[in-house]
Coordinates of C-alpha atoms and ligand atoms in Angstrom, one line a residue:
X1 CA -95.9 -160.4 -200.1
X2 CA -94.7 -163.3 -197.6
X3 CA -92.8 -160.4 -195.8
X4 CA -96.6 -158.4 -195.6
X5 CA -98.7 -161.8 -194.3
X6 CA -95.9 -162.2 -191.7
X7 CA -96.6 -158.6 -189.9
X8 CA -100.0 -159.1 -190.1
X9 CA -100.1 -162.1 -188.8
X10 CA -98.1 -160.5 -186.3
X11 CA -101.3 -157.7 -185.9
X12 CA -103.8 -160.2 -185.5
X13 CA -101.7 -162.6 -182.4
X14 CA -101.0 -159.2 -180.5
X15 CA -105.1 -158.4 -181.2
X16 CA -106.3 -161.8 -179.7
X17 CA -104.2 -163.6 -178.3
X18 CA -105.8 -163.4 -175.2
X19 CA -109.6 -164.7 -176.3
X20 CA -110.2 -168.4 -176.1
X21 CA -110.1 -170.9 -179.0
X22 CA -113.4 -170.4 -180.7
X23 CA -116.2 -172.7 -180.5
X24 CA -117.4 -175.7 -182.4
X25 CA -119.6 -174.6 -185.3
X26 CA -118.0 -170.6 -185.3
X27 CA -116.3 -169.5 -188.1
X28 CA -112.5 -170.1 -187.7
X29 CA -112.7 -173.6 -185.5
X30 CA -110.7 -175.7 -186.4
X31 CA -109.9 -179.5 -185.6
X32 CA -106.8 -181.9 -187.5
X33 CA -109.2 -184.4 -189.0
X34 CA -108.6 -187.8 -187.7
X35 CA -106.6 -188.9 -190.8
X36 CA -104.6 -187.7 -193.8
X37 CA -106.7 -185.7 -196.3
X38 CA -110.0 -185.7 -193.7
X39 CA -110.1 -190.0 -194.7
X40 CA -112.3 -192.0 -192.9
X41 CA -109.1 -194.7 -192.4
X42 CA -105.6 -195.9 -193.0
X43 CA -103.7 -198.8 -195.1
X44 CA -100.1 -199.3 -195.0
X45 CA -99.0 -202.3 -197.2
X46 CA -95.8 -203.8 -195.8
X47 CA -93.5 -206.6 -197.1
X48 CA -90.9 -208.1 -195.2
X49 CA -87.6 -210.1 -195.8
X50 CA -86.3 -208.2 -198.9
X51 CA -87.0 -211.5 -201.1
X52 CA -86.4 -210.7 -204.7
X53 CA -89.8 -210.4 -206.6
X54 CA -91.0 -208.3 -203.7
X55 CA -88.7 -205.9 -205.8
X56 CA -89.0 -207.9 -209.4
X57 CA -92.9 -208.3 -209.3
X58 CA -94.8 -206.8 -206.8
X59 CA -93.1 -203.3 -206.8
X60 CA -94.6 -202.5 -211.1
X61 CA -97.7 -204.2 -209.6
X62 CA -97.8 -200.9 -207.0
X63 CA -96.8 -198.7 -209.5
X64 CA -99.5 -199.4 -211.8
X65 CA -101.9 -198.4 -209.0
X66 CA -99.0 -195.4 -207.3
X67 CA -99.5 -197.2 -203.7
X68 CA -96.6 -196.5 -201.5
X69 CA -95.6 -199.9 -199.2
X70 CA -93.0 -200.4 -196.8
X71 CA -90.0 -203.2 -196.8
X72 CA -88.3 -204.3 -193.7
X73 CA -85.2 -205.6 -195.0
X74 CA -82.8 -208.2 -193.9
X75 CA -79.1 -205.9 -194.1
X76 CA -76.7 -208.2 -193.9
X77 CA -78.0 -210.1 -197.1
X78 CA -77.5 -207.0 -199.6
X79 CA -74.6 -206.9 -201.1
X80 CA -72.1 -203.6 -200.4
X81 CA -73.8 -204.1 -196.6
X82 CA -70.6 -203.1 -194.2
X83 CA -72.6 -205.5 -191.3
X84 CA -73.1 -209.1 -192.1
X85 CA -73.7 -211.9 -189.4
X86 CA -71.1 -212.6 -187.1
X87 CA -70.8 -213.2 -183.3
X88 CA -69.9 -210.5 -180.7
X89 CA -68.1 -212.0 -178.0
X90 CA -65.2 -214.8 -177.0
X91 CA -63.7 -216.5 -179.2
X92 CA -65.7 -219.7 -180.3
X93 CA -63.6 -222.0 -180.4
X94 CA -63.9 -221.8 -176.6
X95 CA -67.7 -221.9 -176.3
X96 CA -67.1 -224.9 -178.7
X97 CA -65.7 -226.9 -176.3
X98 CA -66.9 -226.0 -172.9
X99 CA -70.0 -227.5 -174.4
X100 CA -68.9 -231.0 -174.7
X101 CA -68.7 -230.8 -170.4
X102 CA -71.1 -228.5 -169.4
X103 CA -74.8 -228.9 -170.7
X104 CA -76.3 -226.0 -172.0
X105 CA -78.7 -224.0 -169.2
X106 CA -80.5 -220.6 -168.8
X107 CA -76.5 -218.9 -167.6
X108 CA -75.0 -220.1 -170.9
X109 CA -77.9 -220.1 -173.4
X110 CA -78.0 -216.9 -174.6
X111 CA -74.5 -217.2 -175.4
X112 CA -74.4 -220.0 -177.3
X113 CA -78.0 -219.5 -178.8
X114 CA -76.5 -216.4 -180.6
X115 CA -73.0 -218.2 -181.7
X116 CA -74.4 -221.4 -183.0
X117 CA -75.2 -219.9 -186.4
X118 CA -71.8 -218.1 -187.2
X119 CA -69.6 -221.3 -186.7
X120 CA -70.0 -221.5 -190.5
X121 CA -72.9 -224.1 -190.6
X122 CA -75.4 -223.0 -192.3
X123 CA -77.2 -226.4 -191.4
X124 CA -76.8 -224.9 -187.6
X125 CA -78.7 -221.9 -188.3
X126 CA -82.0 -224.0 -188.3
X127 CA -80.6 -224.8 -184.6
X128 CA -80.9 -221.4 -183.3
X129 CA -84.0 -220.8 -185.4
X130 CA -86.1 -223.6 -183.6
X131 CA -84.2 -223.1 -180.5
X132 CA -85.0 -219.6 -180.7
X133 CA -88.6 -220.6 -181.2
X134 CA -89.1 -222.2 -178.3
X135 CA -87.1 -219.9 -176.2
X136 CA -89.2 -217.1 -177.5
X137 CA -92.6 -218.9 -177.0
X138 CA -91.7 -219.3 -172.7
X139 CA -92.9 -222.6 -171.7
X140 CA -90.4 -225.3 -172.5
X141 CA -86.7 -223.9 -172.0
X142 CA -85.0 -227.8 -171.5
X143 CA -86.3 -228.4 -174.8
X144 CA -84.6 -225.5 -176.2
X145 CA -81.4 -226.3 -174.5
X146 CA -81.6 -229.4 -175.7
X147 CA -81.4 -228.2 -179.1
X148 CA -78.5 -226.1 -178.6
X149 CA -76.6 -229.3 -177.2
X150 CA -78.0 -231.3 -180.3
X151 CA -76.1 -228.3 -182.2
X152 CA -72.9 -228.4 -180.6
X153 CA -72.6 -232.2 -180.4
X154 CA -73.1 -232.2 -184.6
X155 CA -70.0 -229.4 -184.6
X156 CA -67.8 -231.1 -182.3
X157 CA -68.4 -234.4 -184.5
X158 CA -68.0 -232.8 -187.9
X159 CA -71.7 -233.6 -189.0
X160 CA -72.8 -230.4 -190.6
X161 CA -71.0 -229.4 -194.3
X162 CA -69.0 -226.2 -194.4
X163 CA -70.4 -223.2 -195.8
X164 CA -68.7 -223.6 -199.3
X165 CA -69.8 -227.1 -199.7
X166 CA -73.7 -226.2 -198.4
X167 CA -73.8 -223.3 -201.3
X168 CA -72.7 -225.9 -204.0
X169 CA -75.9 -227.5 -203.3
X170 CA -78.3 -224.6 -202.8
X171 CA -77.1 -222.5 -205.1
X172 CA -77.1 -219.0 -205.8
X173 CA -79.6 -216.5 -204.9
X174 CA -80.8 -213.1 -206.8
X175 CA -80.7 -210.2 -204.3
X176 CA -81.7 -206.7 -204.7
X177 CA -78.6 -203.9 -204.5
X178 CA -78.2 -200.7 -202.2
X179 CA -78.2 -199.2 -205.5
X180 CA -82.1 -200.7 -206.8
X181 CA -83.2 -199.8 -202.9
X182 CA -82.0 -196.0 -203.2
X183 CA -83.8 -195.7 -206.8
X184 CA -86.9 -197.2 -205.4
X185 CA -86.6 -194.5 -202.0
X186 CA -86.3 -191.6 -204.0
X187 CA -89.7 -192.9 -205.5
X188 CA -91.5 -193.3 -202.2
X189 CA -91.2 -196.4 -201.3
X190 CA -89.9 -196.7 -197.4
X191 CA -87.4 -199.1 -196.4
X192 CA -87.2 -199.7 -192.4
X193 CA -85.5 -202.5 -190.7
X194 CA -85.5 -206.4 -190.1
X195 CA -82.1 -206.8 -188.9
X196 CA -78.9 -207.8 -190.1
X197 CA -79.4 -211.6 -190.1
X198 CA -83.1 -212.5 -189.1
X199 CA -82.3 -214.0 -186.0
X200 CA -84.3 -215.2 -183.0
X201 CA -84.1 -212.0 -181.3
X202 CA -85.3 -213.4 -177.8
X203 CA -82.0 -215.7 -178.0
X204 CA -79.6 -213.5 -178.3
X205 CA -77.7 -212.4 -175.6
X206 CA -77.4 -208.8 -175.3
X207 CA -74.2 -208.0 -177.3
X208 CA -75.6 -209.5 -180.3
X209 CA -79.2 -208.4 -179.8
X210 CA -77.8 -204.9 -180.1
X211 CA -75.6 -205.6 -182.8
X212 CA -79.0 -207.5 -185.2
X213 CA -80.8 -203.9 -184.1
X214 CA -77.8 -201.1 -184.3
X215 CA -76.0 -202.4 -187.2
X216 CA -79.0 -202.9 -189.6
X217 CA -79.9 -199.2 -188.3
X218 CA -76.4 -197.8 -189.9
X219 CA -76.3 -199.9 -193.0
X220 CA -79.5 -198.3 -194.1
X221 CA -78.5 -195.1 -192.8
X222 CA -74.8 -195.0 -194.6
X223 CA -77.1 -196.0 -197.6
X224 CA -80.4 -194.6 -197.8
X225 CA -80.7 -191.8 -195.5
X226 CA -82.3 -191.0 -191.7
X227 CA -85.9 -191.2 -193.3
X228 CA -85.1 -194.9 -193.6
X229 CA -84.7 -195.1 -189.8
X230 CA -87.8 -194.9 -188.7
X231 CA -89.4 -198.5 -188.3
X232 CA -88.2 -202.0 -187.4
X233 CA -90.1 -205.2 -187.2
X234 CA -88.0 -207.9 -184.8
X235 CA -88.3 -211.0 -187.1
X236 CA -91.2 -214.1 -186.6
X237 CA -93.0 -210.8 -185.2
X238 CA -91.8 -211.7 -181.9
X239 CA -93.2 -209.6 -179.1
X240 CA -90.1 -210.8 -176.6
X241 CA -89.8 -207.7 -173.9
X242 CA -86.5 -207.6 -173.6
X243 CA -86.2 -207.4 -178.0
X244 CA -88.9 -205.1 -178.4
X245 CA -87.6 -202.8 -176.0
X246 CA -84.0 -202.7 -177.5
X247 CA -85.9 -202.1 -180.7
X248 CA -88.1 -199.2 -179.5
X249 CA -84.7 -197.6 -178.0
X250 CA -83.3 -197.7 -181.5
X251 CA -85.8 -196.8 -183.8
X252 CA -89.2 -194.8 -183.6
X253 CA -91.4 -197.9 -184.1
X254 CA -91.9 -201.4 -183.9
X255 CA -94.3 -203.5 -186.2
X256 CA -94.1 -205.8 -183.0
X257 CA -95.7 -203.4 -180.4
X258 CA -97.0 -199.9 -180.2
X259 CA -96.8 -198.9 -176.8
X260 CA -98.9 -195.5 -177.1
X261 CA -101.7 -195.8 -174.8
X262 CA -104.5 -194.2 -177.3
X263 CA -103.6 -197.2 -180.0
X264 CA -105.1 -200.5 -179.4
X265 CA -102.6 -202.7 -181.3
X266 CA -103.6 -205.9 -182.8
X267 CA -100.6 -208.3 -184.1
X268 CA -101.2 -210.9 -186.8
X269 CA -102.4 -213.4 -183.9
X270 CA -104.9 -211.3 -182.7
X271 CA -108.6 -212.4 -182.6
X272 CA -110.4 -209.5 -181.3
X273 CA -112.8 -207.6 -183.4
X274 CA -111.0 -204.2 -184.6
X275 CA -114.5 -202.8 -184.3
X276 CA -115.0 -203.5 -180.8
X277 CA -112.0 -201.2 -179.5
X278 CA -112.5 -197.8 -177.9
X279 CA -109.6 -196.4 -178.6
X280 CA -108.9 -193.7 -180.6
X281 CA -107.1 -195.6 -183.0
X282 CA -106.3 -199.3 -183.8
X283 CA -103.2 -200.6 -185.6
X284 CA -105.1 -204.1 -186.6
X285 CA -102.1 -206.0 -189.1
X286 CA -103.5 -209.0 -191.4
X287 CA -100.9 -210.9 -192.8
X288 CA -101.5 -212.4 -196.3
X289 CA -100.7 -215.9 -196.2
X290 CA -100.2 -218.4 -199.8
X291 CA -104.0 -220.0 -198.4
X292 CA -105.0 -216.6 -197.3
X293 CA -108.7 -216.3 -199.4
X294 CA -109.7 -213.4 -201.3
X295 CA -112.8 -213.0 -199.7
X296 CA -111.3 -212.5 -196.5
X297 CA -108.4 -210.2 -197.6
X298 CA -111.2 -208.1 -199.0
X299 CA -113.5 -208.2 -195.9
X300 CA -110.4 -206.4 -193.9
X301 CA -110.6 -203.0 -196.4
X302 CA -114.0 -203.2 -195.8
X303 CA -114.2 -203.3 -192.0
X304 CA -111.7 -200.2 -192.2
X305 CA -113.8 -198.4 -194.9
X306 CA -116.9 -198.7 -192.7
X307 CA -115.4 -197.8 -189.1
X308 CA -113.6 -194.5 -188.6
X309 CA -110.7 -195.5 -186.1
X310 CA -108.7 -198.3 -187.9
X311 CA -105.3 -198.8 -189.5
X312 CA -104.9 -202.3 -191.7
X313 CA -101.5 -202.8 -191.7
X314 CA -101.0 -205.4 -194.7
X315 CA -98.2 -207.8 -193.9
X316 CA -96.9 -209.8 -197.0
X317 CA -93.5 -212.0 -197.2
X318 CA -93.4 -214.0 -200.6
X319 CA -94.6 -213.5 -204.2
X320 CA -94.7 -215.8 -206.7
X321 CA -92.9 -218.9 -205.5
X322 CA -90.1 -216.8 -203.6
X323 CA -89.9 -215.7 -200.3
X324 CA -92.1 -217.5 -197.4
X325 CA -96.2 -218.2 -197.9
X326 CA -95.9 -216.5 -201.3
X327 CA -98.9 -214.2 -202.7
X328 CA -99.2 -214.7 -206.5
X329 CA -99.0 -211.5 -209.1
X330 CA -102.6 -212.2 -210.0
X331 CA -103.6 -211.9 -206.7
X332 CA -102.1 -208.4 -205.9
X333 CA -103.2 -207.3 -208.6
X334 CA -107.0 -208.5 -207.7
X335 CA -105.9 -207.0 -204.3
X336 CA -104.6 -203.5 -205.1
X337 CA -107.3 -202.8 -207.4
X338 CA -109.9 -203.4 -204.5
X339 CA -108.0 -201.2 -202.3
X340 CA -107.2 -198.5 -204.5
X341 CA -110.9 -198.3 -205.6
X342 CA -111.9 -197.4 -202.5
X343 CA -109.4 -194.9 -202.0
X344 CA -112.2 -191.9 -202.0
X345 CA -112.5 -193.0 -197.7
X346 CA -108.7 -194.7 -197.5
X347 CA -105.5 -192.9 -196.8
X348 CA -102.8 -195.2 -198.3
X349 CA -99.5 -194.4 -197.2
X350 CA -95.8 -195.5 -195.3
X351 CA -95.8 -197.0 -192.1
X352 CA -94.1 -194.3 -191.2
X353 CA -95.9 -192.0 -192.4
X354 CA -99.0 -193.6 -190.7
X355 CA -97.3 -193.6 -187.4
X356 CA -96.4 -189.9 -187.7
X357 CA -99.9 -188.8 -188.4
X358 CA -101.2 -190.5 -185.5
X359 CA -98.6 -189.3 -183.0
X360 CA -98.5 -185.9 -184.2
X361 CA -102.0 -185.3 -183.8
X362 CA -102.3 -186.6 -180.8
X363 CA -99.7 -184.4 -179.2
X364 CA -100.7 -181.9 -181.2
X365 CA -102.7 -178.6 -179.8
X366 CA -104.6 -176.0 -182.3
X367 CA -105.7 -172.9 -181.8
X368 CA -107.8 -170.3 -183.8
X369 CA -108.5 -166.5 -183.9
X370 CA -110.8 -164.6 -186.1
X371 CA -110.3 -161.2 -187.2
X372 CA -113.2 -160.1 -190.1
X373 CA -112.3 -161.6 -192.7
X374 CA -108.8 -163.5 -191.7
X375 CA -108.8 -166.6 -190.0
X376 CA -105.8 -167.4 -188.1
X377 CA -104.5 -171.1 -187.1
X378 CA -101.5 -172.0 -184.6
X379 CA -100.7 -175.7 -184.8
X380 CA -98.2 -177.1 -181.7
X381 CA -96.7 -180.4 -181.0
X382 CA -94.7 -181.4 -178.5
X383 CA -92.6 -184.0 -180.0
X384 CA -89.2 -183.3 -180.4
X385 CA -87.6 -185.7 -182.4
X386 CA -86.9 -184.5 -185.5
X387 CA -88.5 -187.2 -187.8
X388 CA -92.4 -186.1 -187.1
X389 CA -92.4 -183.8 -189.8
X390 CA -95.4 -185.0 -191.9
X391 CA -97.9 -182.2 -192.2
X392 CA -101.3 -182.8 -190.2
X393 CA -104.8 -182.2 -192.1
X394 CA -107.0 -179.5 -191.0
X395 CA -110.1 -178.7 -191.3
X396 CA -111.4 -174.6 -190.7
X397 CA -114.8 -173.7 -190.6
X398 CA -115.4 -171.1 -192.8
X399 CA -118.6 -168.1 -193.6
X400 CA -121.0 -169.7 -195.9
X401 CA -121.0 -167.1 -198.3
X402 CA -117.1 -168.1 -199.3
X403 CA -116.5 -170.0 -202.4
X404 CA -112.7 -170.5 -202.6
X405 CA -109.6 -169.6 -199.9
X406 CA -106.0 -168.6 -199.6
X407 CA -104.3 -170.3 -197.1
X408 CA -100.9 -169.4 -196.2
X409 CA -98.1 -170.9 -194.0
X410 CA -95.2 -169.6 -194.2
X411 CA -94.0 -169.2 -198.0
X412 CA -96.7 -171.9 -198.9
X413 CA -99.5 -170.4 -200.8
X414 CA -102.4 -172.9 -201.7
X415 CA -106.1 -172.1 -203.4
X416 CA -109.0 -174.1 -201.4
X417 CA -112.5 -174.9 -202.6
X418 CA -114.9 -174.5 -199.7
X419 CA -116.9 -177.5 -198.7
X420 CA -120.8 -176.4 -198.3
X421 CA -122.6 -178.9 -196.1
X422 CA -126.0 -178.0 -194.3
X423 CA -125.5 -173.9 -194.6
X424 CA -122.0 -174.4 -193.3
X425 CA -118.7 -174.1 -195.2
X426 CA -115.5 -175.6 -194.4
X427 CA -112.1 -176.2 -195.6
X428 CA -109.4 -179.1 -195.6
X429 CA -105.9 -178.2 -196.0
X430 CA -102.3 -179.2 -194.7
X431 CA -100.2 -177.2 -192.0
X432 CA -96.7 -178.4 -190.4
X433 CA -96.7 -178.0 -186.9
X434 CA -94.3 -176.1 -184.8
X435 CA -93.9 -173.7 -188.2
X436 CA -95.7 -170.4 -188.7
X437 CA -99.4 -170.1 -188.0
X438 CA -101.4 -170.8 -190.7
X439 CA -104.0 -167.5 -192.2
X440 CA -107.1 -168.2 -194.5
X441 CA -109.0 -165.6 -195.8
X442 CA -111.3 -166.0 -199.0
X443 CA -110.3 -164.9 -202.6
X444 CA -112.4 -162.6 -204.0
X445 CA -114.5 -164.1 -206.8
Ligands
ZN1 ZN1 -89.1 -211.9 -191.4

């Protein structure tokens, strides 16, 4: 049967491959609807930080409603992780003491910026955390070397405890297992990046940068697969050049910045009114905050649900008392039955996935032949890494008279009800690009 659909298909190309695509309104046009499943927009729910009841409590909260979501997780933390923190580069004892002579400035901070919190302080951390900060923020640099010398000056006197003595007084903390994150992948859920130690990413100098990026990239590969390294977000969202790049040379995408020019992209800090871009899309990310109110969480879906251009990417952190600005069960709940309620006009899905759709639509080119009673559909994209795999949604326009279709693509077989709207019929289906082209024709009643 496949073998038969494959000559013909063969017939009809060497038959008309030389008209033109057909019109708008013709039978056979065709046009990859603008998102998954013909939808009038897109929701990706994301969580970062790996903190535990991301996993303990919000993850039966998505089951309940089957919403995929997206973790960026922190590598170094899990256990069975062959990457944890560590500094690339002299040894530090040396760094150590050139700093009691020579004050930190802009040819040494980077350096000692990404050291300071692998001495085995974990009080020093919060050093190159605020450091980092202000750093990253470009307006005060003698402040932030000021910090770093603050930093040293407490090593060289022996003011901060020792790691053994600090986790005596912090105590233990539950984290999630390679083994709990592979279970939860083979279930949908996508796992993507946030480095191996959550670093200032700005401060690092660019050994370590590329270790924080490359490292976390092989930990999740070793354990969960290449699907898993697709996405990154640099932590505090920073939108450093220098990190973002290194990011974007590593992995397809960046929750930071989305550099294709037919996305507006609007970061958590952002102000303008999604509605008021004319792009073809917008990535527009809310983050979800403890004081966050659910009016306004609400208000986002419905901006999305009324426009036909936006993706709401959902940023959350902690739930229930763990993790940073923690979200309560209750309100996910509340949440995720709003969202999934108006699922009829959302396409929930991955970032990844989300990403994918856009890109491979927009460097994607159809084309469609008629011959009687067999439409024919050639879908191309240009992309040629081999992660865009997702398939694209089309939609054919198809005789009135036609009730139900076959559509074929390769061995893939699928039954379509046809869509009557004023005296025209159509049909939505899925095609992968770059595979065989895609025949319709109706099944006889
Ligand atoms: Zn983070």
């Amino acid at each position: 049967m496949a073998n038969k659909w494959c000559v013909r298909a063969f017939e009809i190309l060497g038959l008309l491959v030389l008209s033109a695509g057909l019109a708008s309104g013709q039978v056979g046009q065709t046009q990859i609807t603008k998102w998954q499943y013909g939808k009038s927009a897109a929701v990706s729910l994301t969580y970062d930080d790996g903190s535990i009841n991301q996993f303990r409590v919000a993850v039966p909260i998505m089951d309940t409603f089957g919403l995929p979501a997206t973790f960026f997780i922190i590598t170094g933390d899990i256990p069975g992780s062959r990457y944890h923190g560590t500094f690339i580069g002299r040894p530090t004892n040396a760094i150590v003491q050139e700093t009691a002579n020579a004050p930190t400035n802009k040819d040494n901070f980077l350096e000692r910026a990404s050291a300071i919190g692998f001495l085995g302080y974990p009080e020093a951390i919060d050093y190159h955390t605020r450091a980092g900060e202000v750093f990253d923020e470009g307006k005060d640099f003698d402040k932030a070397y000021q910090l770093i010398d603050e930093a040293y000056a407490k090593v060289r006197q022996g003011v901060f405890k020792r790691a053994a003595e600090h986790l005596n007084s912090a105590g233990h903390r539950e984290r999630i297992t390679w083994e709990e994150l592979i279970a939860l992948a083979n279930r949908g859920y996508e796992f993507a990046s946030h480095t191996v130690t959550h670093p200032r990413l700005a401060a690092l100098d660019d050994a370590n940068l590329v270790y924080e990026l490359e490292k976390s990239r092989q930990d999740i590969l070793d354990h969960l697969g290449f699907k898993h390294t697709f996405s990154v977000e640099c932590p505090y969202g920073t939108e450093n050049p220098r990190a973002v790049q290194s990011a974007l040379q590593r992995y397809q995408v960046a929750r930071n910045h989305m550099p294709d020019s037919f996305v507006d992209d609007l970061d958590r800090w952002n102000t303008m009114d999604p509605a008021g871009s004319k792009k073809e899309y917008v990535r527009w990310q809310q983050g979800a905050l403890t004081k966050t109110p659910m009016t306004l969480m609400k208000s986002w879906v419905d901006t999305i649900a009324s426009r036909d251009n936006i993706w709401l990417v959902l940023v959350f952190h902690g739930v229930n008392g763990k993790g940073w600005e923690p979200t309560t069960d209750d309100e996910l709940k509340e949440y995720f039955a709003y969202i999934k309620a108006k699922e009829d006009r959302l396409w929930i899905a991955t970032f990844q996935d989300v990403t994918k759709y856009i890109r491979e639509r927009m460097h994607s080119e159809v084309r469609s032949y008629r011959d009687g009673e067999t439409i024919l559909v050639v879908l191309r994209d240009n992309l040629t890494d081999p992660s865009y795999d997702l398939p694209l949604t089309l939609k054919t326009n198809v005789a009135s008279a036609w009730q139900t279709v076959e559509v074929h693509q390769g061995e893939r077989v699928k039954h379509v009800e046809v869509v009557h709207q004023n005296g025209q019929g159509y049909v939505l289906y899925q095609a992968v690009p770059n595979a065989e082209a895609v025949m319709i024709r109706p099944v006889q009643p």
